């Protein structure tokens, strides 16, 4: 999907109407490649996302508050908080209508004017803060002056616009930085043949594959239409109409669906690629598309390449991803430890066999000839063969075998206990995974990190992450269990995470109460506070539904729930 120059123009127009003149109330790092701003304008708050992710660089408004998702503030973020936070966003503009650039101009009562440049240029995507003298204060991605670097991006260096490709402007009024194409040149290009969309992308600035496919459909009736089928005047009129809509405010943003899943976005009605669904703004279209893409990325087993419209925006996505990574590390660590136990565990009877060999070797050591390779002992029903170690006295070898047998006996006792503990820890990690998906705020997510640390399943880096995310004096907790009442008046208590489960099972539940849990899956511990009274099937069914819903089996057609007095 392409956040192209025409999309940037529509985003700029939308932001000019909504947040131009806004006060900057907060700036934070959503992740290592993205910034979020909270702005106040027209008596309401707006949340602006700016990301320089090379695979998804973009700028747009989001409907919910953005959250901090990194553990360490970057130099750029610190400078933005100094020069921009508390200031005013005075103007927003796209300096070149054929390029994916947005300029955000700020005025601060103490530090004066600055400009934040969002360069949404795929692999060269960047966020750059510039002072009044057009010198770089800092940027997200620095580049040093060297062979192959077209422009250095370093603090104190003068800011230069990205180099322009050697292409034509789509129509004359857009010829700011690039040359225009004459009608004769355009005719010659079309006569060369080939797919029209490929010709447009190769020869005209600001035209993405998405836009080129739409122009081809409007000019030839097919997104794969040939250049020789198109009329130069018609193509020029189509390009003018698409770009002019941004100037008149008559563009139509939206998304298109393929097999009921979000497949793309555009600031114009799309044809030939699925069902087009109009949205209230280009920001809504962008948010829906990227929320859908993120949902699919988190579900690698899905066969589709997009998802439905109802995917919620996760304000804690970056922090949740960090904790998900720590859970993955803990899982791998436990799996490695289990594999090591399997390798170290003695075979059944191995210690007894070794001890028997040692006893016979010690008993018959006087009968062993020098350099004898094997001692054979007739046990009646079988012959015991004891390989002899060259250069080792039989008594010494027997002592070593006794020591080895003792270690194997200890291992045979300890390893099953250790395996049981590791398997419990793995089950607990799975429970924490479910807790993470159901966590509703930062303290609940941070509590999962802290729980991993308590279990001793975090590396030094992971422990450092906890200390940075959990600020001194902040409240980190798992919240309180949910409480419901059945039609009979029995209280039903539901633990929504590991700590709450422990509280429900060991602190709240009494001996006469009923305990429920989804069989074979991590999930809530549910208790019916019956106090030994008879409980109806309706109440048990209600509690069982809660246990299934608050488990990994939610969404399945059926779930088995254990009910224990």
PDB file of C-alpha atoms in Angstrom, residues 110-329:
ATOM      1  CA  UNK A 110      10.441  30.774  25.003  1.00  0.00           C
ATOM      2  CA  UNK A 111      12.341  29.103  22.163  1.00  0.00           C
ATOM      3  CA  UNK A 112      10.814  30.735  19.101  1.00  0.00           C
ATOM      4  CA  UNK A 113      10.089  29.073  15.771  1.00  0.00           C
ATOM      5  CA  UNK A 114      10.978  25.550  14.694  1.00  0.00           C
ATOM      6  CA  UNK A 115       9.869  23.196  11.957  1.00  0.00           C
ATOM      7  CA  UNK A 116       9.319  19.434  12.074  1.00  0.00           C
ATOM      8  CA  UNK A 117       9.732  17.738   8.705  1.00  0.00           C
ATOM      9  CA  UNK A 118       8.033  14.401   8.093  1.00  0.00           C
ATOM     10  CA  UNK A 119       9.729  12.693   5.154  1.00  0.00           C
ATOM     11  CA  UNK A 120       7.504   9.701   4.378  1.00  0.00           C
ATOM     12  CA  UNK A 121       9.791   8.289   1.691  1.00  0.00           C
ATOM     13  CA  UNK A 122       9.817   4.515   2.323  1.00  0.00           C
ATOM     14  CA  UNK A 123      13.403   3.392   2.985  1.00  0.00           C
ATOM     15  CA  UNK A 124      14.548   6.997   3.573  1.00  0.00           C
ATOM     16  CA  UNK A 125      11.699   7.886   5.925  1.00  0.00           C
ATOM     17  CA  UNK A 126      12.706  10.361   8.608  1.00  0.00           C
ATOM     18  CA  UNK A 127      11.513  12.937  11.134  1.00  0.00           C
ATOM     19  CA  UNK A 128      13.721  16.047  11.259  1.00  0.00           C
ATOM     20  CA  UNK A 129      13.578  19.043  13.614  1.00  0.00           C
ATOM     21  CA  UNK A 130      14.900  22.308  12.121  1.00  0.00           C
ATOM     22  CA  UNK A 131      15.555  25.699  13.719  1.00  0.00           C
ATOM     23  CA  UNK A 132      14.857  29.204  12.367  1.00  0.00           C
ATOM     24  CA  UNK A 133      18.151  29.210  10.448  1.00  0.00           C
ATOM     25  CA  UNK A 134      17.129  26.051   8.567  1.00  0.00           C
ATOM     26  CA  UNK A 135      19.732  24.020  10.418  1.00  0.00           C
ATOM     27  CA  UNK A 136      19.021  20.570  11.766  1.00  0.00           C
ATOM     28  CA  UNK A 137      18.587  20.320  15.534  1.00  0.00           C
ATOM     29  CA  UNK A 138      18.270  16.536  15.314  1.00  0.00           C
ATOM     30  CA  UNK A 139      16.530  13.788  13.388  1.00  0.00           C
ATOM     31  CA  UNK A 140      15.317  10.268  13.904  1.00  0.00           C
ATOM     32  CA  UNK A 141      17.837   8.770  11.457  1.00  0.00           C
ATOM     33  CA  UNK A 142      21.183  10.479  11.092  1.00  0.00           C
ATOM     34  CA  UNK A 143      23.359  10.072   8.005  1.00  0.00           C
ATOM     35  CA  UNK A 144      26.984  11.105   7.735  1.00  0.00           C
ATOM     36  CA  UNK A 145      28.578  12.731   4.716  1.00  0.00           C
ATOM     37  CA  UNK A 146      30.265   9.878   2.859  1.00  0.00           C
ATOM     38  CA  UNK A 147      30.389   8.096  -0.452  1.00  0.00           C
ATOM     39  CA  UNK A 148      26.901   7.199  -1.608  1.00  0.00           C
ATOM     40  CA  UNK A 149      25.120   9.602   0.794  1.00  0.00           C
ATOM     41  CA  UNK A 150      23.329  12.279  -1.222  1.00  0.00           C
ATOM     42  CA  UNK A 151      22.788  14.631   1.703  1.00  0.00           C
ATOM     43  CA  UNK A 152      24.087  14.484   5.285  1.00  0.00           C
ATOM     44  CA  UNK A 153      21.497  14.617   8.057  1.00  0.00           C
ATOM     45  CA  UNK A 154      23.262  15.630  11.238  1.00  0.00           C
ATOM     46  CA  UNK A 155      22.749  18.245  13.965  1.00  0.00           C
ATOM     47  CA  UNK A 156      23.938  21.739  12.930  1.00  0.00           C
ATOM     48  CA  UNK A 157      23.950  20.799   9.229  1.00  0.00           C
ATOM     49  CA  UNK A 158      21.775  22.923   6.905  1.00  0.00           C
ATOM     50  CA  UNK A 159      18.605  21.119   5.912  1.00  0.00           C
ATOM     51  CA  UNK A 160      18.252  20.179   2.256  1.00  0.00           C
ATOM     52  CA  UNK A 161      15.166  18.827   0.546  1.00  0.00           C
ATOM     53  CA  UNK A 162      15.414  15.220  -0.666  1.00  0.00           C
ATOM     54  CA  UNK A 163      16.868  14.928  -4.183  1.00  0.00           C
ATOM     55  CA  UNK A 164      14.258  14.911  -6.928  1.00  0.00           C
ATOM     56  CA  UNK A 165      13.908  11.977  -9.313  1.00  0.00           C
ATOM     57  CA  UNK A 166      14.420  12.649 -13.008  1.00  0.00           C
ATOM     58  CA  UNK A 167      10.733  12.531 -13.845  1.00  0.00           C
ATOM     59  CA  UNK A 168       8.004  14.788 -15.216  1.00  0.00           C
ATOM     60  CA  UNK A 169       5.285  16.554 -13.245  1.00  0.00           C
ATOM     61  CA  UNK A 170       1.845  14.901 -13.627  1.00  0.00           C
ATOM     62  CA  UNK A 171       0.476  18.200 -14.988  1.00  0.00           C
ATOM     63  CA  UNK A 172       1.916  21.733 -15.421  1.00  0.00           C
ATOM     64  CA  UNK A 173       0.537  23.359 -12.246  1.00  0.00           C
ATOM     65  CA  UNK A 174       2.507  20.829 -10.178  1.00  0.00           C
ATOM     66  CA  UNK A 175       5.842  21.681 -11.818  1.00  0.00           C
ATOM     67  CA  UNK A 176       7.512  23.125  -8.727  1.00  0.00           C
ATOM     68  CA  UNK A 177      10.671  21.040  -8.495  1.00  0.00           C
ATOM     69  CA  UNK A 178      10.388  18.861 -11.617  1.00  0.00           C
ATOM     70  CA  UNK A 179       9.962  19.618 -15.347  1.00  0.00           C
ATOM     71  CA  UNK A 180       6.684  19.368 -17.220  1.00  0.00           C
ATOM     72  CA  UNK A 181       6.011  17.065 -20.133  1.00  0.00           C
ATOM     73  CA  UNK A 182       4.855  18.474 -23.460  1.00  0.00           C
ATOM     74  CA  UNK A 183       1.826  16.975 -25.255  1.00  0.00           C
ATOM     75  CA  UNK A 184       4.152  15.647 -27.958  1.00  0.00           C
ATOM     76  CA  UNK A 185       6.407  13.963 -25.406  1.00  0.00           C
ATOM     77  CA  UNK A 186       3.372  12.455 -23.700  1.00  0.00           C
ATOM     78  CA  UNK A 187       2.083  11.040 -26.993  1.00  0.00           C
ATOM     79  CA  UNK A 188       5.472   9.483 -27.702  1.00  0.00           C
ATOM     80  CA  UNK A 189       5.540   7.882 -24.259  1.00  0.00           C
ATOM     81  CA  UNK A 190       2.115   6.331 -24.811  1.00  0.00           C
ATOM     82  CA  UNK A 191       3.040   5.064 -28.267  1.00  0.00           C
ATOM     83  CA  UNK A 192       5.953   3.132 -26.758  1.00  0.00           C
ATOM     84  CA  UNK A 193       3.348   0.722 -25.385  1.00  0.00           C
ATOM     85  CA  UNK A 194       3.410  -1.470 -22.312  1.00  0.00           C
ATOM     86  CA  UNK A 195       1.103  -1.277 -19.264  1.00  0.00           C
ATOM     87  CA  UNK A 196      -0.084   2.289 -18.728  1.00  0.00           C
ATOM     88  CA  UNK A 197       0.316   2.077 -14.958  1.00  0.00           C
ATOM     89  CA  UNK A 198       3.966   1.070 -15.296  1.00  0.00           C
ATOM     90  CA  UNK A 199       4.608   3.953 -17.726  1.00  0.00           C
ATOM     91  CA  UNK A 200       3.081   6.458 -15.295  1.00  0.00           C
ATOM     92  CA  UNK A 201       5.137   5.253 -12.320  1.00  0.00           C
ATOM     93  CA  UNK A 202       8.370   5.241 -14.327  1.00  0.00           C
ATOM     94  CA  UNK A 203       8.010   8.678 -15.922  1.00  0.00           C
ATOM     95  CA  UNK A 204       5.967  10.915 -13.619  1.00  0.00           C
ATOM     96  CA  UNK A 205       6.841  12.215 -10.159  1.00  0.00           C
ATOM     97  CA  UNK A 206       4.408  11.667  -7.314  1.00  0.00           C
ATOM     98  CA  UNK A 207       2.540   8.784  -8.941  1.00  0.00           C
ATOM     99  CA  UNK A 208       2.503   5.589  -6.904  1.00  0.00           C
ATOM    100  CA  UNK A 209       1.507   2.145  -8.206  1.00  0.00           C
ATOM    101  CA  UNK A 210      -1.858   2.556  -6.446  1.00  0.00           C
ATOM    102  CA  UNK A 211      -2.583   5.867  -8.163  1.00  0.00           C
ATOM    103  CA  UNK A 212      -1.236   4.639 -11.508  1.00  0.00           C
ATOM    104  CA  UNK A 213      -3.569   1.625 -11.434  1.00  0.00           C
ATOM    105  CA  UNK A 214      -6.560   3.904 -10.813  1.00  0.00           C
ATOM    106  CA  UNK A 215      -5.581   6.235 -13.672  1.00  0.00           C
ATOM    107  CA  UNK A 216      -5.192   3.216 -15.962  1.00  0.00           C
ATOM    108  CA  UNK A 217      -8.665   1.959 -15.009  1.00  0.00           C
ATOM    109  CA  UNK A 218     -10.261   5.356 -15.637  1.00  0.00           C
ATOM    110  CA  UNK A 219      -8.439   5.786 -18.956  1.00  0.00           C
ATOM    111  CA  UNK A 220      -8.761   2.267 -20.391  1.00  0.00           C
ATOM    112  CA  UNK A 221     -11.328   0.424 -18.278  1.00  0.00           C
ATOM    113  CA  UNK A 222      -8.705  -1.900 -16.768  1.00  0.00           C
ATOM    114  CA  UNK A 223      -5.932  -1.475 -14.228  1.00  0.00           C
ATOM    115  CA  UNK A 224      -3.770  -3.509 -16.632  1.00  0.00           C
ATOM    116  CA  UNK A 225      -4.718  -1.446 -19.683  1.00  0.00           C
ATOM    117  CA  UNK A 226      -2.004  -0.761 -22.242  1.00  0.00           C
ATOM    118  CA  UNK A 227      -0.496   2.681 -22.815  1.00  0.00           C
ATOM    119  CA  UNK A 228      -1.277   2.503 -26.530  1.00  0.00           C
ATOM    120  CA  UNK A 229      -4.997   2.197 -25.672  1.00  0.00           C
ATOM    121  CA  UNK A 230      -5.015   5.503 -23.771  1.00  0.00           C
ATOM    122  CA  UNK A 231      -5.570   9.005 -25.071  1.00  0.00           C
ATOM    123  CA  UNK A 232      -2.983  11.507 -23.827  1.00  0.00           C
ATOM    124  CA  UNK A 233      -5.597  14.232 -23.305  1.00  0.00           C
ATOM    125  CA  UNK A 234      -7.847  11.901 -21.291  1.00  0.00           C
ATOM    126  CA  UNK A 235      -4.967  10.759 -19.073  1.00  0.00           C
ATOM    127  CA  UNK A 236      -3.945  14.378 -18.450  1.00  0.00           C
ATOM    128  CA  UNK A 237      -7.533  15.290 -17.525  1.00  0.00           C
ATOM    129  CA  UNK A 238      -7.747  12.354 -15.109  1.00  0.00           C
ATOM    130  CA  UNK A 239      -4.510  13.362 -13.390  1.00  0.00           C
ATOM    131  CA  UNK A 240      -5.650  16.977 -13.167  1.00  0.00           C
ATOM    132  CA  UNK A 241      -9.016  15.946 -11.737  1.00  0.00           C
ATOM    133  CA  UNK A 242      -7.465  13.768  -9.036  1.00  0.00           C
ATOM    134  CA  UNK A 243      -4.977  16.406  -7.890  1.00  0.00           C
ATOM    135  CA  UNK A 244      -7.393  19.321  -8.228  1.00  0.00           C
ATOM    136  CA  UNK A 245      -9.782  17.608  -5.811  1.00  0.00           C
ATOM    137  CA  UNK A 246      -7.302  18.258  -3.007  1.00  0.00           C
ATOM    138  CA  UNK A 247      -7.375  21.981  -3.781  1.00  0.00           C
ATOM    139  CA  UNK A 248     -11.173  22.150  -3.890  1.00  0.00           C
ATOM    140  CA  UNK A 249     -11.710  19.841  -0.926  1.00  0.00           C
ATOM    141  CA  UNK A 250     -13.829  17.464  -2.992  1.00  0.00           C
ATOM    142  CA  UNK A 251     -11.711  14.349  -2.599  1.00  0.00           C
ATOM    143  CA  UNK A 252     -13.339  11.142  -1.372  1.00  0.00           C
ATOM    144  CA  UNK A 253     -11.140   9.135   1.026  1.00  0.00           C
ATOM    145  CA  UNK A 254     -11.900   5.538   1.784  1.00  0.00           C
ATOM    146  CA  UNK A 255     -10.761   1.942   1.899  1.00  0.00           C
ATOM    147  CA  UNK A 256     -11.411  -0.978  -0.379  1.00  0.00           C
ATOM    148  CA  UNK A 257     -12.285  -4.501   0.631  1.00  0.00           C
ATOM    149  CA  UNK A 258     -11.213  -7.816  -0.823  1.00  0.00           C
ATOM    150  CA  UNK A 259     -13.132 -10.813   0.538  1.00  0.00           C
ATOM    151  CA  UNK A 260     -14.590  -8.610   3.316  1.00  0.00           C
ATOM    152  CA  UNK A 261     -11.121  -7.606   4.477  1.00  0.00           C
ATOM    153  CA  UNK A 262      -9.384  -4.235   4.294  1.00  0.00           C
ATOM    154  CA  UNK A 263      -7.029  -4.365   1.315  1.00  0.00           C
ATOM    155  CA  UNK A 264      -6.030  -0.727   0.781  1.00  0.00           C
ATOM    156  CA  UNK A 265      -6.766   2.979   1.186  1.00  0.00           C
ATOM    157  CA  UNK A 266      -6.904   5.987  -1.129  1.00  0.00           C
ATOM    158  CA  UNK A 267      -8.045   9.639  -1.101  1.00  0.00           C
ATOM    159  CA  UNK A 268     -10.262   8.945  -4.136  1.00  0.00           C
ATOM    160  CA  UNK A 269     -12.789   6.315  -5.151  1.00  0.00           C
ATOM    161  CA  UNK A 270     -10.969   3.164  -6.248  1.00  0.00           C
ATOM    162  CA  UNK A 271     -12.155   0.926  -9.089  1.00  0.00           C
ATOM    163  CA  UNK A 272     -11.292  -2.555 -10.264  1.00  0.00           C
ATOM    164  CA  UNK A 273      -9.764  -3.830  -7.022  1.00  0.00           C
ATOM    165  CA  UNK A 274     -12.655  -4.595  -4.703  1.00  0.00           C
ATOM    166  CA  UNK A 275     -15.522  -2.890  -2.935  1.00  0.00           C
ATOM    167  CA  UNK A 276     -14.775   0.764  -2.119  1.00  0.00           C
ATOM    168  CA  UNK A 277     -16.054   2.020   1.252  1.00  0.00           C
ATOM    169  CA  UNK A 278     -15.980   5.772   1.831  1.00  0.00           C
ATOM    170  CA  UNK A 279     -14.688   7.083   5.170  1.00  0.00           C
ATOM    171  CA  UNK A 280     -15.229  10.366   6.991  1.00  0.00           C
ATOM    172  CA  UNK A 281     -11.606  11.431   6.479  1.00  0.00           C
ATOM    173  CA  UNK A 282      -8.304  10.250   5.063  1.00  0.00           C
ATOM    174  CA  UNK A 283      -7.055   9.734   8.643  1.00  0.00           C
ATOM    175  CA  UNK A 284      -9.900   7.299   9.329  1.00  0.00           C
ATOM    176  CA  UNK A 285      -9.021   5.383   6.157  1.00  0.00           C
ATOM    177  CA  UNK A 286      -5.339   5.222   7.122  1.00  0.00           C
ATOM    178  CA  UNK A 287      -6.073   4.159  10.690  1.00  0.00           C
ATOM    179  CA  UNK A 288      -8.429   1.395   9.580  1.00  0.00           C
ATOM    180  CA  UNK A 289      -5.966   0.040   7.054  1.00  0.00           C
ATOM    181  CA  UNK A 290      -2.940   0.015   9.370  1.00  0.00           C
ATOM    182  CA  UNK A 291      -4.931  -1.350  12.313  1.00  0.00           C
ATOM    183  CA  UNK A 292      -6.019  -4.181  10.028  1.00  0.00           C
ATOM    184  CA  UNK A 293      -2.466  -4.807   8.822  1.00  0.00           C
ATOM    185  CA  UNK A 294      -1.167  -4.853  12.405  1.00  0.00           C
ATOM    186  CA  UNK A 295      -3.843  -7.345  13.453  1.00  0.00           C
ATOM    187  CA  UNK A 296      -2.865  -9.719  10.652  1.00  0.00           C
ATOM    188  CA  UNK A 297       0.845  -9.346  11.497  1.00  0.00           C
ATOM    189  CA  UNK A 298       0.054 -10.493  15.036  1.00  0.00           C
ATOM    190  CA  UNK A 299      -1.737 -13.575  13.622  1.00  0.00           C
ATOM    191  CA  UNK A 300       0.785 -15.225  11.267  1.00  0.00           C
ATOM    192  CA  UNK A 301      -1.325 -18.360  10.837  1.00  0.00           C
ATOM    193  CA  UNK A 302      -4.049 -16.421   9.053  1.00  0.00           C
ATOM    194  CA  UNK A 303      -4.191 -16.946   5.302  1.00  0.00           C
ATOM    195  CA  UNK A 304      -5.619 -13.533   4.476  1.00  0.00           C
ATOM    196  CA  UNK A 305      -3.531 -10.421   3.957  1.00  0.00           C
ATOM    197  CA  UNK A 306      -5.917  -8.038   5.654  1.00  0.00           C
ATOM    198  CA  UNK A 307      -8.658  -8.016   8.233  1.00  0.00           C
ATOM    199  CA  UNK A 308     -12.113  -6.641   8.898  1.00  0.00           C
ATOM    200  CA  UNK A 309     -13.210  -3.111   9.693  1.00  0.00           C
ATOM    201  CA  UNK A 310     -13.831  -3.634  13.361  1.00  0.00           C
ATOM    202  CA  UNK A 311     -10.194  -4.075  14.460  1.00  0.00           C
ATOM    203  CA  UNK A 312      -9.745  -1.756  17.454  1.00  0.00           C
ATOM    204  CA  UNK A 313      -6.852   0.651  17.684  1.00  0.00           C
ATOM    205  CA  UNK A 314      -4.584  -0.550  20.493  1.00  0.00           C
ATOM    206  CA  UNK A 315      -3.194   2.458  22.330  1.00  0.00           C
ATOM    207  CA  UNK A 316      -0.720   0.188  24.134  1.00  0.00           C
ATOM    208  CA  UNK A 317       0.433  -1.699  21.038  1.00  0.00           C
ATOM    209  CA  UNK A 318       4.134  -0.825  21.383  1.00  0.00           C
ATOM    210  CA  UNK A 319       4.286  -1.610  25.116  1.00  0.00           C
ATOM    211  CA  UNK A 320       2.286  -4.789  24.581  1.00  0.00           C
ATOM    212  CA  UNK A 321       4.746  -5.832  21.861  1.00  0.00           C
ATOM    213  CA  UNK A 322       7.673  -5.256  24.237  1.00  0.00           C
ATOM    214  CA  UNK A 323       6.134  -7.486  26.894  1.00  0.00           C
ATOM    215  CA  UNK A 324       5.153 -10.056  24.259  1.00  0.00           C
ATOM    216  CA  UNK A 325       8.825 -10.224  23.297  1.00  0.00           C
ATOM    217  CA  UNK A 326       9.806 -10.808  26.933  1.00  0.00           C
ATOM    218  CA  UNK A 327       7.248 -13.616  27.171  1.00  0.00           C
ATOM    219  CA  UNK A 328       8.708 -15.172  24.020  1.00  0.00           C
ATOM    220  CA  UNK A 329      12.190 -15.005  25.569  1.00  0.00           C
TER     221      UNK A 329
END
